[in-house]
mmCIF file of C-alpha atoms in Angstrom:
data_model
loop_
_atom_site.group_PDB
_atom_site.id
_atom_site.type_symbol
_atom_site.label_atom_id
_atom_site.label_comp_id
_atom_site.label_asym_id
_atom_site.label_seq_id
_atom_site.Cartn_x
_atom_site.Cartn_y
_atom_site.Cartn_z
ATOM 1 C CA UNK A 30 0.000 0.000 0.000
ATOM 2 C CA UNK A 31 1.452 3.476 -0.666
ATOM 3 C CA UNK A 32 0.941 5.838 1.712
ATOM 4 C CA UNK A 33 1.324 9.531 0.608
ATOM 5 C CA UNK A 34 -0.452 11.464 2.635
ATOM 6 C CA UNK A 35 -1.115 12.821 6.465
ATOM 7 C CA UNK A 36 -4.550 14.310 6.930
ATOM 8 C CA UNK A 37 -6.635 16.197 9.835
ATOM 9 C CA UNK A 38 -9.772 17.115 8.510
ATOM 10 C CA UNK A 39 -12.132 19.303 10.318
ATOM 11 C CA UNK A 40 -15.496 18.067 9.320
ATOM 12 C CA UNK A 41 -16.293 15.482 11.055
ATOM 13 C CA UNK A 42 -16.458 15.343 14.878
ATOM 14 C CA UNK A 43 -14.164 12.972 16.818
ATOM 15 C CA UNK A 44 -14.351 11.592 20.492
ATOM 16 C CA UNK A 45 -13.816 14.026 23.670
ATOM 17 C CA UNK A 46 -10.556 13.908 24.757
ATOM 18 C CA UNK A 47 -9.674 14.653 28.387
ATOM 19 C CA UNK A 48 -6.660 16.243 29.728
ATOM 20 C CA UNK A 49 -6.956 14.376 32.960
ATOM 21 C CA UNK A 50 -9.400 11.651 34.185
ATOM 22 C CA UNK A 51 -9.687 9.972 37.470
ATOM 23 C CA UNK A 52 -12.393 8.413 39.697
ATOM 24 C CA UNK A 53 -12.281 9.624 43.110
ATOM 25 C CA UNK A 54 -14.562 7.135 45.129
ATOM 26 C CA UNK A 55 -18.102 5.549 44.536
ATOM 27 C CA UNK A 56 -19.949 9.211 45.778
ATOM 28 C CA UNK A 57 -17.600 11.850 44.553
ATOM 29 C CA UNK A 58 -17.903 12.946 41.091
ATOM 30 C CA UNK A 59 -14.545 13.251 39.140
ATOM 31 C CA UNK A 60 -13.523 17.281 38.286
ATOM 32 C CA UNK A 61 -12.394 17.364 34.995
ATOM 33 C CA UNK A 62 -11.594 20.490 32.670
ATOM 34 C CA UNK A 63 -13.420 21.247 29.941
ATOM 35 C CA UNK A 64 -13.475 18.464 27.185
ATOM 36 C CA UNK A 65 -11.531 19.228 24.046
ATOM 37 C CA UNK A 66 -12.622 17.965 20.874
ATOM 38 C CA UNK A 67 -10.011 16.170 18.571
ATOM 39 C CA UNK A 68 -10.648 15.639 15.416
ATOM 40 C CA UNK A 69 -9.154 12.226 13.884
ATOM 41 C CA UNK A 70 -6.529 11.673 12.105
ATOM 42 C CA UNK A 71 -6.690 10.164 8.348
ATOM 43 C CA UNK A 72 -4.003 8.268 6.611
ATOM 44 C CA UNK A 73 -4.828 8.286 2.906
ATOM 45 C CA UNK A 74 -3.681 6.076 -0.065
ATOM 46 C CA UNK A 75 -2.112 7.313 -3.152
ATOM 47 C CA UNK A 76 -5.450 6.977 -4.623
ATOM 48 C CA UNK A 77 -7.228 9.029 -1.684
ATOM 49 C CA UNK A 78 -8.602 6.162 -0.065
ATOM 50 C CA UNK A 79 -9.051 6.430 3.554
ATOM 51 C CA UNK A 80 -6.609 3.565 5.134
ATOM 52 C CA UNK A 81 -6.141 4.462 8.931
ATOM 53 C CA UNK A 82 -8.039 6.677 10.898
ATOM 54 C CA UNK A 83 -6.347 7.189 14.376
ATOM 55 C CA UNK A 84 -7.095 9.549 17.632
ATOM 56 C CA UNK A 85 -5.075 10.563 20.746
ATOM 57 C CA UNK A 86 -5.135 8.257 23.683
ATOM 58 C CA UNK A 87 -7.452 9.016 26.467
ATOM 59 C CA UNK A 88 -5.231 8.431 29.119
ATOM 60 C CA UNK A 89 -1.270 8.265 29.201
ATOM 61 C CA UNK A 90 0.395 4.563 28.313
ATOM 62 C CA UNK A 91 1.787 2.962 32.266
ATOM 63 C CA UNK A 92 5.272 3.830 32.439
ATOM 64 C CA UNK A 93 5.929 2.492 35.619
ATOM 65 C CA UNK A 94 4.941 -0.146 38.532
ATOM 66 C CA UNK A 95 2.296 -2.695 37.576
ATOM 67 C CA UNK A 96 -1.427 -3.893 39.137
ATOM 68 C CA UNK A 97 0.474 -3.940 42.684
ATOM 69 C CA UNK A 98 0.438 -0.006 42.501
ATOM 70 C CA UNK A 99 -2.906 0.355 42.660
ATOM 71 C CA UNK A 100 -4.202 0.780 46.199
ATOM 72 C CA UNK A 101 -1.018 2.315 47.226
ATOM 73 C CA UNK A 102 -1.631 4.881 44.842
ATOM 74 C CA UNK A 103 -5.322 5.650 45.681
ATOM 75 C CA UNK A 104 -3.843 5.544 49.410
ATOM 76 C CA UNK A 105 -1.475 8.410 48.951
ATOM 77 C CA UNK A 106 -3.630 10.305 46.114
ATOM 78 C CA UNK A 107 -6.753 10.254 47.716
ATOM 79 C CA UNK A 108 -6.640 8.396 51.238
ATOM 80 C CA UNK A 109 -9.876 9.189 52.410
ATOM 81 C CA UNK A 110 -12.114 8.064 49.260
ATOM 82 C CA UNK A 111 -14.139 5.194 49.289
ATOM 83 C CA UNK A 112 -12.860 2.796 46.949
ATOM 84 C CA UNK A 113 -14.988 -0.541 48.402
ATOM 85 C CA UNK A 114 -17.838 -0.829 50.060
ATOM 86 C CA UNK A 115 -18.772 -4.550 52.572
ATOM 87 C CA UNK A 116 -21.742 -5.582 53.020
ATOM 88 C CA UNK A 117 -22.269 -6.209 56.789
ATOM 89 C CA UNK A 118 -24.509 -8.839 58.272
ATOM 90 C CA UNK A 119 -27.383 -6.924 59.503
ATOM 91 C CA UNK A 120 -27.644 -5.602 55.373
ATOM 92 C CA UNK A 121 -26.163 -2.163 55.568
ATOM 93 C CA UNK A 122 -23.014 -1.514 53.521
ATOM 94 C CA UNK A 123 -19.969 -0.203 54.760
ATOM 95 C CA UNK A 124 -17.536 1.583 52.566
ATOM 96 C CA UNK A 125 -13.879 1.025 52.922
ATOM 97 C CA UNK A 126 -11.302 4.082 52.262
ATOM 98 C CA UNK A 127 -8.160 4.076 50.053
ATOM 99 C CA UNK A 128 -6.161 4.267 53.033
ATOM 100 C CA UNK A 129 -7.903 1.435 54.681
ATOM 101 C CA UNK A 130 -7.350 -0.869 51.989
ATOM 102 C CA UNK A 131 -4.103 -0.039 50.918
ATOM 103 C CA UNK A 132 -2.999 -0.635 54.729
ATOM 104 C CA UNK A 133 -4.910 -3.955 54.871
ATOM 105 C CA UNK A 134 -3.442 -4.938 51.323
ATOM 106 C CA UNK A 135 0.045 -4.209 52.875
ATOM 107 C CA UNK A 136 -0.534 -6.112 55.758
ATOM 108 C CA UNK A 137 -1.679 -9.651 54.143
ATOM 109 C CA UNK A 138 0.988 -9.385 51.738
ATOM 110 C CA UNK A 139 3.534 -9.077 54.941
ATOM 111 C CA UNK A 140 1.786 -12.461 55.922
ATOM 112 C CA UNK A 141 2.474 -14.182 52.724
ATOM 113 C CA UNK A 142 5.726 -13.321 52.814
ATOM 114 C CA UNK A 143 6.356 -14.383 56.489
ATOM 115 C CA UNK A 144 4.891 -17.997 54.944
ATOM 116 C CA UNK A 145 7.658 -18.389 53.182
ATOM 117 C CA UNK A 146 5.989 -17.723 49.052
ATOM 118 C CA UNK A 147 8.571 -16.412 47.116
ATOM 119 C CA UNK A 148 8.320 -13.735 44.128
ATOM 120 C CA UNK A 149 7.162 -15.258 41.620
ATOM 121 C CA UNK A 150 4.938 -17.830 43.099
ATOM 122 C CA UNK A 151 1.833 -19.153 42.220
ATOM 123 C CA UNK A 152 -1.365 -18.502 44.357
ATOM 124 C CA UNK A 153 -4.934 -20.071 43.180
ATOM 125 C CA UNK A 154 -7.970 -18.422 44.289
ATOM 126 C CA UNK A 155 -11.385 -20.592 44.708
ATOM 127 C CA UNK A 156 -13.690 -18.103 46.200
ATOM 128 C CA UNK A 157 -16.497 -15.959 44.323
ATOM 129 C CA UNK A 158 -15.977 -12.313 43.708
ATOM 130 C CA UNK A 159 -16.307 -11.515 47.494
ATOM 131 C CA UNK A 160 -14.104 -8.450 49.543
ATOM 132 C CA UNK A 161 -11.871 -11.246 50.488
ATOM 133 C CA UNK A 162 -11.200 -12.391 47.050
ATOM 134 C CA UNK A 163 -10.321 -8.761 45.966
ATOM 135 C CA UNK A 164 -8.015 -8.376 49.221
ATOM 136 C CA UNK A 165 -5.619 -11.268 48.915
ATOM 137 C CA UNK A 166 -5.684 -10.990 44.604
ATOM 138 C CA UNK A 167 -4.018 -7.213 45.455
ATOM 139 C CA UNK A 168 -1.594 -8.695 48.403
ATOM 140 C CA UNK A 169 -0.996 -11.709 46.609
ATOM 141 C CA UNK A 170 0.949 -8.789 43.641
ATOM 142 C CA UNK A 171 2.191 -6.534 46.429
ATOM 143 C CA UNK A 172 3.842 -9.912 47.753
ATOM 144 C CA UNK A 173 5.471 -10.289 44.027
ATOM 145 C CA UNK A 174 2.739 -13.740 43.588
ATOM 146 C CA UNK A 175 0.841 -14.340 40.586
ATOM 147 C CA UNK A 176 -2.474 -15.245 41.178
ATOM 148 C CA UNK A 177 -4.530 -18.283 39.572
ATOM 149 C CA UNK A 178 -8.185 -17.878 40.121
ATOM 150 C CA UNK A 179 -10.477 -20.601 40.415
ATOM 151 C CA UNK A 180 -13.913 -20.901 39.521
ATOM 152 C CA UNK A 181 -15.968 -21.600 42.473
ATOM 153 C CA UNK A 182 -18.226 -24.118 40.746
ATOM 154 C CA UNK A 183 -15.223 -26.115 39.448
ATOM 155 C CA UNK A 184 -15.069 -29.927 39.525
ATOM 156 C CA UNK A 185 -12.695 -31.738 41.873
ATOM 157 C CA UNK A 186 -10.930 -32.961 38.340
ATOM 158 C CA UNK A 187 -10.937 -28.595 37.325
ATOM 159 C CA UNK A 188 -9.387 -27.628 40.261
ATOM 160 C CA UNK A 189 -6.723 -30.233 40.216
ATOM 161 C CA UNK A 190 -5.973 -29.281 36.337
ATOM 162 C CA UNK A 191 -5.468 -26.065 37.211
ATOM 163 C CA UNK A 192 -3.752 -26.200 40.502
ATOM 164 C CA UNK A 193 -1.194 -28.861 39.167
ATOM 165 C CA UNK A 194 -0.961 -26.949 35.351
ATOM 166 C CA UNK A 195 0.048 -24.009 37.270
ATOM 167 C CA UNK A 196 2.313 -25.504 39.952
ATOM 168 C CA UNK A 197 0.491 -23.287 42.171
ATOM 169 C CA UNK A 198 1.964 -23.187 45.932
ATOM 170 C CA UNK A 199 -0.991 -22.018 47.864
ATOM 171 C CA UNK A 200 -4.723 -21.782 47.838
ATOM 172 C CA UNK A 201 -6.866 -20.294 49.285
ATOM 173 C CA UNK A 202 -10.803 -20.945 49.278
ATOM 174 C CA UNK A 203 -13.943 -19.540 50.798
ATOM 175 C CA UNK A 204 -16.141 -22.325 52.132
ATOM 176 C CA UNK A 205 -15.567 -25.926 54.035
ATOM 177 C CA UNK A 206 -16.877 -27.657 50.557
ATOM 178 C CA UNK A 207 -14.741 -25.679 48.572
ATOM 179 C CA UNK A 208 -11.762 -26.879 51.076
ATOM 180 C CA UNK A 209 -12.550 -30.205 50.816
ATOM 181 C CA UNK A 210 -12.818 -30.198 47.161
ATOM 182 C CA UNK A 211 -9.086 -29.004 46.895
ATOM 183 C CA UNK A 212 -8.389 -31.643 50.110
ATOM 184 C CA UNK A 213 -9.089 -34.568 48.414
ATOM 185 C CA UNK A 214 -6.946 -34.268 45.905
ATOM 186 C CA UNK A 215 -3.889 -33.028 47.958
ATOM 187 C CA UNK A 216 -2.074 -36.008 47.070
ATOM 188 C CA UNK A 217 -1.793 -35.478 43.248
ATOM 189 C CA UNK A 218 -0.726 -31.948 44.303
ATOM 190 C CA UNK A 219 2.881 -32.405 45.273
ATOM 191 C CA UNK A 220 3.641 -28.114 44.926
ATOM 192 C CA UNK A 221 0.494 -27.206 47.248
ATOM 193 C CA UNK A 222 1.956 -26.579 50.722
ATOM 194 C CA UNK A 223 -0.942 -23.701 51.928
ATOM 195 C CA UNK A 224 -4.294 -24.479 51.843
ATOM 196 C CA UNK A 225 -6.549 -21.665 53.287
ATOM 197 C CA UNK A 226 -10.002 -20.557 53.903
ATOM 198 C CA UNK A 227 -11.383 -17.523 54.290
ATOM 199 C CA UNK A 228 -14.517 -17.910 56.419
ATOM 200 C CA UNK A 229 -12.441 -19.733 58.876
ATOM 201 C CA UNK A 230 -10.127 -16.180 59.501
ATOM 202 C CA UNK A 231 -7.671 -16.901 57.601
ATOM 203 C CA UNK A 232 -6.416 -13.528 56.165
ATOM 204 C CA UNK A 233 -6.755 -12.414 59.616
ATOM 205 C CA UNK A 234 -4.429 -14.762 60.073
ATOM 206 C CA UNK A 235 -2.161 -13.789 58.008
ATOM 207 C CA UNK A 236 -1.830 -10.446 59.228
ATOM 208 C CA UNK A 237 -0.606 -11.444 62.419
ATOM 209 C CA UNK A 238 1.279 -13.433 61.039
ATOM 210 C CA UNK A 239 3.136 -10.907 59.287
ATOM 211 C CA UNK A 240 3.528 -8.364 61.871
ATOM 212 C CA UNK A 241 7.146 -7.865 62.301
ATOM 213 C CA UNK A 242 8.073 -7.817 58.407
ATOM 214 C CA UNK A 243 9.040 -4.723 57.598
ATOM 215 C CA UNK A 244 6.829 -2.508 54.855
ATOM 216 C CA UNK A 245 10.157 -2.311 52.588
ATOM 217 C CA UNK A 246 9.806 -6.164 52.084
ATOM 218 C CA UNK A 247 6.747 -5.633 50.195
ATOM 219 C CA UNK A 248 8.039 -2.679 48.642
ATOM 220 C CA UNK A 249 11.129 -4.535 47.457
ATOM 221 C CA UNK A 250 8.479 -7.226 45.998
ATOM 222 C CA UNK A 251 6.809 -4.911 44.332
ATOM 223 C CA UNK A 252 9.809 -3.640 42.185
ATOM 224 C CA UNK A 253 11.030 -6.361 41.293
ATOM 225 C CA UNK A 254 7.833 -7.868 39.894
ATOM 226 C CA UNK A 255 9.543 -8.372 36.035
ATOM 227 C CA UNK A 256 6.715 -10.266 35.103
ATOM 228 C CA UNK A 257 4.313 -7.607 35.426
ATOM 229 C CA UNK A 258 6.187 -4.797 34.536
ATOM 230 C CA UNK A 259 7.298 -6.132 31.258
ATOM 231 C CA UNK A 260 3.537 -7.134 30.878
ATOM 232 C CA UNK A 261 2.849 -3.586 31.147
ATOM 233 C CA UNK A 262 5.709 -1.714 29.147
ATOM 234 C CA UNK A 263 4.480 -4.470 26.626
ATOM 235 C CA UNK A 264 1.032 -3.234 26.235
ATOM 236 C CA UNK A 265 2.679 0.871 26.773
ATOM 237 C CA UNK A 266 4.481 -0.231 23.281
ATOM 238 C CA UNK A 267 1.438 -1.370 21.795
ATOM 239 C CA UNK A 268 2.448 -5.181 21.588
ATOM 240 C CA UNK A 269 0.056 -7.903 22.869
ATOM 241 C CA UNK A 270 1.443 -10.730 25.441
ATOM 242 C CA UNK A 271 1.561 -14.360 25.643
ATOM 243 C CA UNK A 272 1.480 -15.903 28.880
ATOM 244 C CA UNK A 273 3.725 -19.737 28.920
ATOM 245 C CA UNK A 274 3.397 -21.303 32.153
ATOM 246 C CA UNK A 275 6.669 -22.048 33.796
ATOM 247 C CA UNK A 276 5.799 -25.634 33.926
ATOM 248 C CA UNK A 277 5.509 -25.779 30.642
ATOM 249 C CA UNK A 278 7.015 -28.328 28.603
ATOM 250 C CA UNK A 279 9.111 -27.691 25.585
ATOM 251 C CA UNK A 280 6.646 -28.787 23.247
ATOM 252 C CA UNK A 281 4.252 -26.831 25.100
ATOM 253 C CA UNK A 282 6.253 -23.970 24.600
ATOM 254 C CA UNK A 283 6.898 -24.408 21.138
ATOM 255 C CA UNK A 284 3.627 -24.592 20.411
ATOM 256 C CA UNK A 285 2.171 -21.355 22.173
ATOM 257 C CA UNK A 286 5.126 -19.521 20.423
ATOM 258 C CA UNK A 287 4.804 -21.156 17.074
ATOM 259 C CA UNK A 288 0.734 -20.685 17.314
ATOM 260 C CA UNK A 289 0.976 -17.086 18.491
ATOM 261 C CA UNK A 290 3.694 -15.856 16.018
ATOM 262 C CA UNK A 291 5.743 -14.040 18.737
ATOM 263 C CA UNK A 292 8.786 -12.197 17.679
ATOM 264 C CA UNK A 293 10.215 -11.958 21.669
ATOM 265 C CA UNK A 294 10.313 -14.118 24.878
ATOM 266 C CA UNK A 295 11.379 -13.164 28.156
ATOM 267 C CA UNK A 296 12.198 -16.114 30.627
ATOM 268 C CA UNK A 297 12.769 -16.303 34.117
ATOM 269 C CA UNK A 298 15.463 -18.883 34.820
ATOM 270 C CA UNK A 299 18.224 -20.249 32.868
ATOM 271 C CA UNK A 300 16.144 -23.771 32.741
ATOM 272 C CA UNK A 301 13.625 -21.802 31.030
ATOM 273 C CA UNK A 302 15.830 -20.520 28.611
ATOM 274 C CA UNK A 303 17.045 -24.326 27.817
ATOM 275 C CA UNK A 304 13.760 -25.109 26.888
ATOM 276 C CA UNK A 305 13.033 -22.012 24.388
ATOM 277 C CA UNK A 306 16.642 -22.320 23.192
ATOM 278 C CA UNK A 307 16.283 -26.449 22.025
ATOM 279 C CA UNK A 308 13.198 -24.787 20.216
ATOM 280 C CA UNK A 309 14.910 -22.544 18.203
ATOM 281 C CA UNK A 310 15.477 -23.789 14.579
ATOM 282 C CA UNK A 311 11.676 -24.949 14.687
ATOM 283 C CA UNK A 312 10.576 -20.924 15.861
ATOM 284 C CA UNK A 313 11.197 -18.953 12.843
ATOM 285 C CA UNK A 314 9.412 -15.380 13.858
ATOM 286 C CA UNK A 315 11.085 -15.432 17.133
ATOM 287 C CA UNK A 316 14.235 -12.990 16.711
ATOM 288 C CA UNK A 317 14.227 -12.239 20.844
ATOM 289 C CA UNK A 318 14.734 -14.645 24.421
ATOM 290 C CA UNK A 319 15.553 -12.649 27.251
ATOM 291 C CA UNK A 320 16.486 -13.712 30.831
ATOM 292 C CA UNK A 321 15.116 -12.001 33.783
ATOM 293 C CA UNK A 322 17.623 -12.955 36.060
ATOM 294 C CA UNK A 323 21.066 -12.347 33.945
ATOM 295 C CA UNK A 324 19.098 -9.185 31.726
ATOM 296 C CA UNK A 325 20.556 -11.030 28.935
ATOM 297 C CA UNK A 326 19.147 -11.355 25.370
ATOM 298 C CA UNK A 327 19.507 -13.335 21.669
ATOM 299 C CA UNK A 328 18.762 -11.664 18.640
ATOM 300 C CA UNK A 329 19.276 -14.724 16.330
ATOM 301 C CA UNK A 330 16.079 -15.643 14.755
ATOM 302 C CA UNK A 331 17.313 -19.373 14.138
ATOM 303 C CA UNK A 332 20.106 -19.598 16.698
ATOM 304 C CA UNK A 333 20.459 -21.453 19.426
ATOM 305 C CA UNK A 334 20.798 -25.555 19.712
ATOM 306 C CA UNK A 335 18.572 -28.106 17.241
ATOM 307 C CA UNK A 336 15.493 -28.797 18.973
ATOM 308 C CA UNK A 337 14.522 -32.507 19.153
ATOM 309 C CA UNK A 338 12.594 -34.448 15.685
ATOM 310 C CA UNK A 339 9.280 -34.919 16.000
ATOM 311 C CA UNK A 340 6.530 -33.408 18.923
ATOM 312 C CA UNK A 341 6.456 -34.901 21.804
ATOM 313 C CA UNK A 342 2.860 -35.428 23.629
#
């Protein structure tokens, strides 16, 4: 296609853009200035045809941090906003401020920490879309995890799928059914060492338990949460992600990467890099494999050692 030209045109209306917008609790309005309207911008073919018609962003692309960020931001932007609201047994609702959250967040990701889950670990989720649920999901990132949720009505034979596909560590579930869904198939879960439930206390728990780690341990988790922040800078560039689980094998691999045409992957561990590297010759797009924990990278679109004949199941 040959592109000639670079076009605003001023006839036809485009969206509102916003200088600045922000949600400031469930009963504050959000101040904004007055909307600007932007018209769109045309790319035209030689022959005038309209080929790409493009706007500004509405909001600025992440530059920094990742999901952890979240409540700790509200917290120090706006600590007295009401960014949850509970539902309390006699019916009434009671909200829950940025600072309260953000504090509580802090405190149950101490706890996982002083379990012993490491950055990087997997934690499954069984529980419906309860206060709880939305709790240990944001302390589960502040503690550097990355969370695997469950669907409450799953199958014994679901849950086990996903707990052992993931190589999850913990879980953590709402009811005593739920619990003994995941219990009786403990022994087929060899990487499960936590099992928790949360109408028995046990993020409450877990804040005690996590009372004399110091705030900077989360903090340090939450910088050094690669995963997420490349997710992030990923999307910022415009590029869409594809997640591999770490327990992948290297067919497995191969055939995410080969299925999703991806030009790049980052890896963790040098035994992760084995895998993609044995891969190579059969991965022709991919031109990138970068290590988290050396910051190295390979730019060799059919380097790297002959991956075995024939897939493996």
């Amino acid at each position: 296609m040959d592109l000639e030209e670079v076009e605003v045109l001023d006839a036809e209306p485009g969206p509102l853009q916003h200088p600045r917008h922000g949600v400031r609790g469930r009963h504050q309005q959000s101040v904004l200035a007055t909307p600007v309207l932007v018209e769109p911008t045309k790319v035209r073919a030689a022959d005038g045809t309209v080929r790409q018609v493009s706007v500004p962003a509405f909001a600025q692309p992440v530059r920094r941090g990742s999901l952890a960020e979240i409540p700790f931001d509200n917290a120090r932007e706006a600590p007295s906003d009401a960014v949850l609201s509970r539902k309390q047994p006699d019916g009434s609702w009671q909200d829950v401020t940025a600072a309260e959250f953000a504090a509580e967040v802090l405190a149950v990701a101490k706890g996982l920490i002083a379990e012993g889950l490491r950055g990087g670990d997997r934690i499954a989720i069984m529980a419906r879309t309860t206060y709880e649920w939305t709790l240990l999901d944001f302390a589960s990132w502040a503690a550097g995890l990355v969370t695997v949720p469950i669907y409450p009505t799953s199958s014994a034979f679901q849950a086990r799928w996903i707990l052992q596909d993931s190589g999850a560590v913990a879980c953590a579930v709402e009811t005593a059914d739920q619990g003994r869904v995941i219990s009786q198939e403990r022994r087929q879960l060899g990487d499960l060492t936590h099992l928790w439930q949360f109408d028995t206390g046990a993020l409450g728990r877990l804040k005690k338990l996590g009372r004399n780690i110091p705030d900077d341990a989360v903090a340090a988790r939450r910088a050094t949460y690669e995963w997420t922040l490349l997710d992030f800078a990923s999307w910022a560039a415009g590029l869409v992600t594809v997640p591999i689980y770490p327990t992948s094998s290297a067919f497995q691999a191969r055939w995410i990467l080969q299925d999703s045409g991806a030009v790049a992957c980052a890896v963790e561990t040098a035994d992760q890099g084995r895998v993609i590297s044995q891969e190579r010759r059969q991965l022709g797009d991919l031109t990138h494999l970068w290590q988290f924990d050396t910051c190295g990278s390979s730019a060799s679109g059919s380097g790297g050692s002959p991956g075995p004949s024939g897939d493996r199941p």
